[in-house]
Short mmCIF file of C-alpha atoms and ligand atoms in Angstrom, two decimals:
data_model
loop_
_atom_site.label_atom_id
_atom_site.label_comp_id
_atom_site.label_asym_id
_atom_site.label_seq_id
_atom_site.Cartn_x
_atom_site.Cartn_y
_atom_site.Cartn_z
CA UNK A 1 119.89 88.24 113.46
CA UNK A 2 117.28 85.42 114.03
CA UNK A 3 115.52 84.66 117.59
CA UNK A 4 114.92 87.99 119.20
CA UNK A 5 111.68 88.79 117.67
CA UNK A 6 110.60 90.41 114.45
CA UNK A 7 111.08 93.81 115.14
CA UNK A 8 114.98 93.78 115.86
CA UNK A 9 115.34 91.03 112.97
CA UNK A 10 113.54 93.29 109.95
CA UNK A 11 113.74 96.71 111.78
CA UNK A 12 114.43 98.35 108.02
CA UNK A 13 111.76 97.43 106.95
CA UNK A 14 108.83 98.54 110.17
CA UNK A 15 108.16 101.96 111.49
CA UNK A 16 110.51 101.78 114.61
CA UNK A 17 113.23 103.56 115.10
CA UNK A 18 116.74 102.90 117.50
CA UNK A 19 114.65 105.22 120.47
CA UNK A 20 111.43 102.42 120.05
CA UNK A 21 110.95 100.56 123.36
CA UNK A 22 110.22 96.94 121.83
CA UNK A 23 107.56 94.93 123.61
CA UNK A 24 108.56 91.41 122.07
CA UNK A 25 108.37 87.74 123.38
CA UNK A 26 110.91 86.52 120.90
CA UNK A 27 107.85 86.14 118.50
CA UNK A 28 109.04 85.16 114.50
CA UNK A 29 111.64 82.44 113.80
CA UNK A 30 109.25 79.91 113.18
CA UNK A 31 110.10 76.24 111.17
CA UNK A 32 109.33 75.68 108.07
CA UNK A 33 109.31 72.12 107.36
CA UNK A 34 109.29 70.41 104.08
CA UNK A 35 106.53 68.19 104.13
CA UNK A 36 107.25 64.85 101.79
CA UNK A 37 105.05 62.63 103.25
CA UNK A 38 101.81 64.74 103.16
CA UNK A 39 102.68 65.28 99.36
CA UNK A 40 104.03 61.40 98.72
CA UNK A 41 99.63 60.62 99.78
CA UNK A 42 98.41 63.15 97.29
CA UNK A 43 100.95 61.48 94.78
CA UNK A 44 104.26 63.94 94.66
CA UNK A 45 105.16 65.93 91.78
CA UNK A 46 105.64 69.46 94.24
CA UNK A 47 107.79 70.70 97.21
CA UNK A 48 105.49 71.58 99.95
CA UNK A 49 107.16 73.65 103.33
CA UNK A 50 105.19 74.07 106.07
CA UNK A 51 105.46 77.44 107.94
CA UNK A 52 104.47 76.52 111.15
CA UNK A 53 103.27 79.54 112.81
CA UNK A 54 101.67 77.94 115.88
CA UNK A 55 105.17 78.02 117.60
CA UNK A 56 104.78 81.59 118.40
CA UNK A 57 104.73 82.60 122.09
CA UNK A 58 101.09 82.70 121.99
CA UNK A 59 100.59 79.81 119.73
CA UNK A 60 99.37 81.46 116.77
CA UNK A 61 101.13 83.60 113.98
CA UNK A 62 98.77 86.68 115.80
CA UNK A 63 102.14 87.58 117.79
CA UNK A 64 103.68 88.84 114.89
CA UNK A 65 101.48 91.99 114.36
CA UNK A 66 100.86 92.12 118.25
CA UNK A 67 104.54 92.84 118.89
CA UNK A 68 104.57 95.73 116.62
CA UNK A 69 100.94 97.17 117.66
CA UNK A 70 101.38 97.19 121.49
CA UNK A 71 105.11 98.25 120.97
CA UNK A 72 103.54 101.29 118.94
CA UNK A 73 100.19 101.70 121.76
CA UNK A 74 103.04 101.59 124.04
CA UNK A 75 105.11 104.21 122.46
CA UNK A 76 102.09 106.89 121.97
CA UNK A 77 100.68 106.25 125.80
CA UNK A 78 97.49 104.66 125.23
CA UNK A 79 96.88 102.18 128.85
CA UNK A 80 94.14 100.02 127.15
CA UNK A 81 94.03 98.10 124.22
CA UNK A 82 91.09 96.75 122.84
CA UNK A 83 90.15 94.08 120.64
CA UNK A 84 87.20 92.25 119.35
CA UNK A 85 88.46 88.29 118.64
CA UNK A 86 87.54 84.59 117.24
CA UNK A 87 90.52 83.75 120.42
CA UNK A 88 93.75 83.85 118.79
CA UNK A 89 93.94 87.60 118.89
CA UNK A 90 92.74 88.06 122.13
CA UNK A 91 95.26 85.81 123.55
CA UNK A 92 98.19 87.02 121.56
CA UNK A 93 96.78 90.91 122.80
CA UNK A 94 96.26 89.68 126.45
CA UNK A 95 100.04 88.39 126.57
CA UNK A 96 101.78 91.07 124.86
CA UNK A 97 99.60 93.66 127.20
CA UNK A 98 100.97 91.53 130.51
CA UNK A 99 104.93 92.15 129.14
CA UNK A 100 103.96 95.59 128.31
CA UNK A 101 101.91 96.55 131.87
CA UNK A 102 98.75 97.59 130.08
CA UNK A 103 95.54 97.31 130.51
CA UNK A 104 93.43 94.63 128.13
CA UNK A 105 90.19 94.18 127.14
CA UNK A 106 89.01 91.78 125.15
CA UNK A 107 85.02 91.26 123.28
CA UNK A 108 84.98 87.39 121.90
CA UNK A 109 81.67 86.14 120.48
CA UNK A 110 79.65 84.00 123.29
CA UNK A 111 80.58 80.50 123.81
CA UNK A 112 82.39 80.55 120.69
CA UNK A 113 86.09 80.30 121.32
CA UNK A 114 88.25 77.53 121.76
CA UNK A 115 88.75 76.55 125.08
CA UNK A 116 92.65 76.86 124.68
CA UNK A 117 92.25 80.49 123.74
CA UNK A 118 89.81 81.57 126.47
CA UNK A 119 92.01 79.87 129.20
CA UNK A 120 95.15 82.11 127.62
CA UNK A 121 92.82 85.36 127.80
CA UNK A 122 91.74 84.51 131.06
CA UNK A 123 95.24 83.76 133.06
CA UNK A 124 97.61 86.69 131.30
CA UNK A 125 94.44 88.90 133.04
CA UNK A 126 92.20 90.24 129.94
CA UNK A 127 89.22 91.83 130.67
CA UNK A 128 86.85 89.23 128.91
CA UNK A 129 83.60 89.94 127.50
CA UNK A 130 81.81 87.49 125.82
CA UNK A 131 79.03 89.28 123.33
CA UNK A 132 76.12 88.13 122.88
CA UNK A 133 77.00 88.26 118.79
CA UNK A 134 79.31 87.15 116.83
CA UNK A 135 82.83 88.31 115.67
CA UNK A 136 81.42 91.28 113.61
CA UNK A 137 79.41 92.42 116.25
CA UNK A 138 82.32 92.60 118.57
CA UNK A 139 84.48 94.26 116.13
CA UNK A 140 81.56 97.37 116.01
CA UNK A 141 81.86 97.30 119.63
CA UNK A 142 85.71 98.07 119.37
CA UNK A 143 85.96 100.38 116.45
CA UNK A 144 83.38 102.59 118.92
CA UNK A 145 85.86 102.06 122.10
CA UNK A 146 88.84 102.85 119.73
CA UNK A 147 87.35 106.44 119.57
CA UNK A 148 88.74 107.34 122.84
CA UNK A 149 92.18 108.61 123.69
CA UNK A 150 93.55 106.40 126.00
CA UNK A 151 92.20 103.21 123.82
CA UNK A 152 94.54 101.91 121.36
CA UNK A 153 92.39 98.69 118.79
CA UNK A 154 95.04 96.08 118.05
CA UNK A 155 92.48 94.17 115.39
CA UNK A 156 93.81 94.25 112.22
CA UNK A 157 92.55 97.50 111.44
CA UNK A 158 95.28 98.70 113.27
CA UNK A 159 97.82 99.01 110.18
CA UNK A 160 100.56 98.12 112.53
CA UNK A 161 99.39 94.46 112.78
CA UNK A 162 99.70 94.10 109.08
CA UNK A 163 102.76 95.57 109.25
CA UNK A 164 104.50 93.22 111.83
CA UNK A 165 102.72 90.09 110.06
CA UNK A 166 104.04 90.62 107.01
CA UNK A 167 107.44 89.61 108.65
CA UNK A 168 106.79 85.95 108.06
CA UNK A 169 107.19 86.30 104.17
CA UNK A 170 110.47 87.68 104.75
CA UNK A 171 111.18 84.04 106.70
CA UNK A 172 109.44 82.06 103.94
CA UNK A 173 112.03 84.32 101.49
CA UNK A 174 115.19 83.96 103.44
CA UNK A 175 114.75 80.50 104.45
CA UNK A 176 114.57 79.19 100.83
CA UNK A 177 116.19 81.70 99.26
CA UNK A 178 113.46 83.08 97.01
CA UNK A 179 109.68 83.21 97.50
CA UNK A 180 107.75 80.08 96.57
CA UNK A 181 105.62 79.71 93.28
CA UNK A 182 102.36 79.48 95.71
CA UNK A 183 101.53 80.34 98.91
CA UNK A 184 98.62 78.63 100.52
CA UNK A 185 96.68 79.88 103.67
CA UNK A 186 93.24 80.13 105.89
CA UNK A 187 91.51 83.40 105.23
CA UNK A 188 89.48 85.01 107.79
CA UNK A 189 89.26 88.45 108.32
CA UNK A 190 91.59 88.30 105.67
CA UNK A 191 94.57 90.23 107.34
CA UNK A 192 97.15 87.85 106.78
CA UNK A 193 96.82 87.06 103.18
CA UNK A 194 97.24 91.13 102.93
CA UNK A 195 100.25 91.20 105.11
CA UNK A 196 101.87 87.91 103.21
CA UNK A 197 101.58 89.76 100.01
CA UNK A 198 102.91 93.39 101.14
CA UNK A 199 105.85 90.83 102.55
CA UNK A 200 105.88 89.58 99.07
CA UNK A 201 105.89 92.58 97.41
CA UNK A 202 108.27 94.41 99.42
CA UNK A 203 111.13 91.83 99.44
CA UNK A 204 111.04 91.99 96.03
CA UNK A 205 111.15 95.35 95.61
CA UNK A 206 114.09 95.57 98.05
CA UNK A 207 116.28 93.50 95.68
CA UNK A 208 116.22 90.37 98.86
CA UNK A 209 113.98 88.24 96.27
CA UNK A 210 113.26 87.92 92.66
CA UNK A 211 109.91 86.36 92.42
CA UNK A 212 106.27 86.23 94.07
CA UNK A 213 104.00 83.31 94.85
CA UNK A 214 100.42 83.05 93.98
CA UNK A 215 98.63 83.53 96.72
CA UNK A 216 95.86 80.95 97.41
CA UNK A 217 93.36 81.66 100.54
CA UNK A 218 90.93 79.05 101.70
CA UNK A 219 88.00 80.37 103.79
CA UNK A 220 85.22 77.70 105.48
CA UNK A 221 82.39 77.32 102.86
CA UNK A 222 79.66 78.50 105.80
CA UNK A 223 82.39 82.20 106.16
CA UNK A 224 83.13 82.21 102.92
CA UNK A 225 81.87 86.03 102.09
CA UNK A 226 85.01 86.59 99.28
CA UNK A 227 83.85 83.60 97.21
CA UNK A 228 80.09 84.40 97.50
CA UNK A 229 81.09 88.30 96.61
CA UNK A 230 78.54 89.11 99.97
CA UNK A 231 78.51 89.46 103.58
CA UNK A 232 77.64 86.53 105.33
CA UNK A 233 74.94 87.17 107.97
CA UNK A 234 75.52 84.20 110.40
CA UNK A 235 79.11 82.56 109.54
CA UNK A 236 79.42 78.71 110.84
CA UNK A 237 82.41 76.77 110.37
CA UNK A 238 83.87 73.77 113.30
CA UNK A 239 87.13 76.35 112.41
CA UNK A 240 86.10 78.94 114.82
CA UNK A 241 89.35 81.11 114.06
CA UNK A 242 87.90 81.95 110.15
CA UNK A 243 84.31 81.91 111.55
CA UNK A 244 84.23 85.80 109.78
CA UNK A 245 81.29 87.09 107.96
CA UNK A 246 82.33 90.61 106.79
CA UNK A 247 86.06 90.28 107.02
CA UNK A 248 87.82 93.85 107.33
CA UNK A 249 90.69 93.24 104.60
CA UNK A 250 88.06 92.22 102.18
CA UNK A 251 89.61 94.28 99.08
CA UNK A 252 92.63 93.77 100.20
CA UNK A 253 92.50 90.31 100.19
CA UNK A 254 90.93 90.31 96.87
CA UNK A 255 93.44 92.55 95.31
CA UNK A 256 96.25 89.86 96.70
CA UNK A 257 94.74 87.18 94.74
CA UNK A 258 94.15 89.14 91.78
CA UNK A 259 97.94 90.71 91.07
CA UNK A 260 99.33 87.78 92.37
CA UNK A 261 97.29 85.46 89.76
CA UNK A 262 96.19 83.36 92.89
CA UNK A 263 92.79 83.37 93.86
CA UNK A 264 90.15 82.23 97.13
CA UNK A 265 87.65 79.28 97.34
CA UNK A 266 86.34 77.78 99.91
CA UNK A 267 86.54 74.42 101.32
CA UNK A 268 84.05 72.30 103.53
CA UNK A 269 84.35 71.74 107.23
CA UNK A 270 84.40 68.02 106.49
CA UNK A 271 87.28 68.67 104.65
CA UNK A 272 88.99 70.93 106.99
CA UNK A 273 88.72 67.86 109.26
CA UNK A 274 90.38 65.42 107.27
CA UNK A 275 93.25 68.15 106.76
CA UNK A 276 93.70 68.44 110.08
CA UNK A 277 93.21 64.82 111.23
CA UNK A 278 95.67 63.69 108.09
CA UNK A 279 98.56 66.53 108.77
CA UNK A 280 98.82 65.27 112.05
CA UNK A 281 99.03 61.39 111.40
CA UNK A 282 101.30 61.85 108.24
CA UNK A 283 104.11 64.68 109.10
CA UNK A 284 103.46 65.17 113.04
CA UNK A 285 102.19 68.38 112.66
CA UNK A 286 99.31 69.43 114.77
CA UNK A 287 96.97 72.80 114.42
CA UNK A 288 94.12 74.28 114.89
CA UNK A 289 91.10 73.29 112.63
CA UNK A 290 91.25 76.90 110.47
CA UNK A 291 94.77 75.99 109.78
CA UNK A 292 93.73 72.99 108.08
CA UNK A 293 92.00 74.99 106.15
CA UNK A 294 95.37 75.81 103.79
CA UNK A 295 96.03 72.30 103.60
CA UNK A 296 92.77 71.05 102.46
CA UNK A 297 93.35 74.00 99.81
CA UNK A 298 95.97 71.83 98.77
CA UNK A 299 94.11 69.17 98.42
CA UNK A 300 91.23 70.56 96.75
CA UNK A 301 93.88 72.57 94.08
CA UNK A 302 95.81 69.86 93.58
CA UNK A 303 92.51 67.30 92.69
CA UNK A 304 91.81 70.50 90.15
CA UNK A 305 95.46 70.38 88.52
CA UNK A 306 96.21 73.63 89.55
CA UNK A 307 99.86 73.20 91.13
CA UNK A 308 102.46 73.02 88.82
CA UNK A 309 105.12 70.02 88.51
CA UNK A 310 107.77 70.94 90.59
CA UNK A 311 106.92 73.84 92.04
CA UNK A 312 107.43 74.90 95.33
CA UNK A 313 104.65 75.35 97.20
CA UNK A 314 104.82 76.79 100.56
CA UNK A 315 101.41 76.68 103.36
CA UNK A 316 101.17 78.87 106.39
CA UNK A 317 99.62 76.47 109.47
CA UNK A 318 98.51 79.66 111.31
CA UNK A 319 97.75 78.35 115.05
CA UNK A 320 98.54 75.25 117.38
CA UNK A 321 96.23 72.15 117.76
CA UNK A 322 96.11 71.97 121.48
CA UNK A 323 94.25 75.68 121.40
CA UNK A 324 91.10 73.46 120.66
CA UNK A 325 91.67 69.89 122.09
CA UNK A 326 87.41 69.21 121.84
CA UNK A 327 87.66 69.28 118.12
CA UNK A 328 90.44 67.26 118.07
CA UNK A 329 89.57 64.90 120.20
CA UNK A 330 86.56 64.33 118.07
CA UNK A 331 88.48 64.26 114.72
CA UNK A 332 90.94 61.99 115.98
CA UNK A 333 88.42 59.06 115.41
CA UNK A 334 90.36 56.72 117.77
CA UNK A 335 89.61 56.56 121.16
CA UNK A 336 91.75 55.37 124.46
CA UNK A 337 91.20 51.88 125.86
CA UNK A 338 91.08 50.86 129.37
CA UNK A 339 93.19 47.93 130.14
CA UNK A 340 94.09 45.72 132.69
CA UNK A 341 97.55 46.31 134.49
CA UNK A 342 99.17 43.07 132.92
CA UNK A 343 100.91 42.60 129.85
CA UNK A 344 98.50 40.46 128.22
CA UNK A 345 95.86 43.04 128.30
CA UNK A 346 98.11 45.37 127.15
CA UNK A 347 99.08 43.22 124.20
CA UNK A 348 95.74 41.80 123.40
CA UNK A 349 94.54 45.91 122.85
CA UNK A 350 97.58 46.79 120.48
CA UNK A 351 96.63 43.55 118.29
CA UNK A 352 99.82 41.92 119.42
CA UNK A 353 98.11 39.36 121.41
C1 LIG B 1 93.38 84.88 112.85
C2 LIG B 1 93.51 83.48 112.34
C3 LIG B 1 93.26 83.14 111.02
C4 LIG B 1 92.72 84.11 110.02
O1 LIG B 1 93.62 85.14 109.71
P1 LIG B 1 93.04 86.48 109.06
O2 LIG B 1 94.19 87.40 109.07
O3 LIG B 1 91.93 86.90 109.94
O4 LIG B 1 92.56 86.11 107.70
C5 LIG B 1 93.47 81.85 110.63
N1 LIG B 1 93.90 80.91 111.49
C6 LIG B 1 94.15 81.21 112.78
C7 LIG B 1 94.62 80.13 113.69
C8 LIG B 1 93.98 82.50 113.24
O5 LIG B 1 94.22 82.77 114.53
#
């Protein structure tokens, strides 16, 4: 069954059972799009699909784990849930929370979400705090507020997050038939990149696939703790969704890209922007600036001969571009003209005059 959320799709394989009341917004299902033109620039020789995950309710492949952790808060009786959030989480949290009539409270670090994100927090009726810190410091907050009873955390460290995300390898898997040779994506707090590789691991086990990709994470090189093997005091990156300094899947993360014969680098905001700026013009495809951050890992691996001839390579694109329209608007390095209502003027501006 496809289209009615991950939970009743790959209910074998999550901790429900036929008595679970499912909190779901048809989350899962998401396109993945072969991506020929993006791979014709860099010069072919690979089969790239794009697993668009920013065509989740809440715009961003969060939903996935939400479903399953406020389905589970739900079931136990907890009223609040709490998380600490770069915006994507908190939006995905305030949503499900609405469908599910609880209470949510969310800690984002000061001025330092997208404006797409707070504006989703804000009108499904979070409780937003903005902390005078950044994302680590809100996530100490919450692992203190999780101590309470009625308070259920829906961060990552909630293992029922990882659980639901890993749903989207099973997609990857069924949609092609067999997991890729690679699988590129941003790396944050690094929850995903576990959850991709459990997905992995499982299918395979199950007998539904016979193979597992590499797995290749891309962090920002200013929140790039994994590659520099320590926290990172003061992350900075324009890709506010990976701006993580002491990510809480660290090891995990790690061991992904060891068994998996994968590994994580980093890649420069500069870069990230091209990504994001080229994705868009070549296939159509726009996302948020940390989702870039997969593709530019393409880039940067394929400029270091790293992906095979004729493999099949597939890239999560984790959130949707119009969660932050400043950056793109920036990055789109055209502006609008003003013309005059005639068709001359109009022609004369589009170099047809
Ligand atoms: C959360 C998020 C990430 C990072 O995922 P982790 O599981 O924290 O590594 C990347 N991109 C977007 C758009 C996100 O919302």
């Amino acid at each position: 069954m496809t289209g009615h959320g991950i939970i009743r799709r790959y209910r074998e394989f999550l901790p429900v059972d036929n008595e679970t009341q499912i909190v779901s917004l048809n989350e899962g299902n998401t396109p993945l799009i072969e991506a020929s033109n993006l791979v014709s620039a860099l010069g072919g020789g690979f089969h790239l699909f794009i697993k668009n995950e920013g065509l989740n309710p809440t715009a961003s492949f969060k939903d996935r784990g939400m479903t399953l952790a406020v389905t589970k808060a739900a079931e136990r009786g907890a009223r609040i849930i709490v998380c600490a959030s770069t915006g994507n989480t908190s939006a995905s949290a305030a949503a499900y929370a609405a469908r599910a009539g609880m209470t949510c409270v969310v800690l984002i670090p000061e001025g330092k979400i997208a404006y797409g994100k707070m504006a989703q927090a804000l009108i499904h009726g979070a409780q937003t705090l903005e902390v005078r810190g950044n994302f680590d410091d809100s996530l100490e907050l919450v692992r203190a507020l999780g101590e309470r009873e009625d308070i259920e955390i829906v961060n990552s460290i909630n293992p029922f997050r990882l659980q639901g995300q890993k749903t989207a390898a099973f997609e990857v898997c069924d949609e092609i038939g067999n997991a890729p040779d690679m699988h590129f994506m941003p790396v944050g707090n690094a929850g995903n990149i576990t959850s991709y590789w459990m997905g992995y691991k499982e299918y395979m086990d199950s007998g539904k696939s016979s193979s597992k990709p590499r797995m290749m994470g891309w962090q920002a090189e200013g929140a790039s703790p994994i590659v520099l093997g320590e926290v990172v005091k003061s992350p900075e990156t324009i890709a506010t969704a990976i701006r993580i300094g002491n990510p809480a899947s660290w090891e995990q993360a790690l061991d992904a890209a060891n068994e998996s014969s994968g590994r994580i680098d980093c890649v420069s905001d500069d870069e990230i922007l091209d990504a994001h700026r080229m994705l868009a013009r070549t296939e159509g495809i726009f996302v948020e600036p940390a989702s870039a951050a997969g593709i530019a890992g393409i880039f940067k691996s394929h400029s270091l001969g790293e992906i095979p001839e004729g493999s099949n390579v597939v890239v999560t694109v984790t959130g949707h571009g119009l969660k932050d329209p400043g950056v793109a608007i920036d990055n789109a390095k055209s502006k609008s003209k003003v013309v005059n209502p005639d068709l001359e003027s109009v022609l004369s501006a589009i170099g047809l005059g």
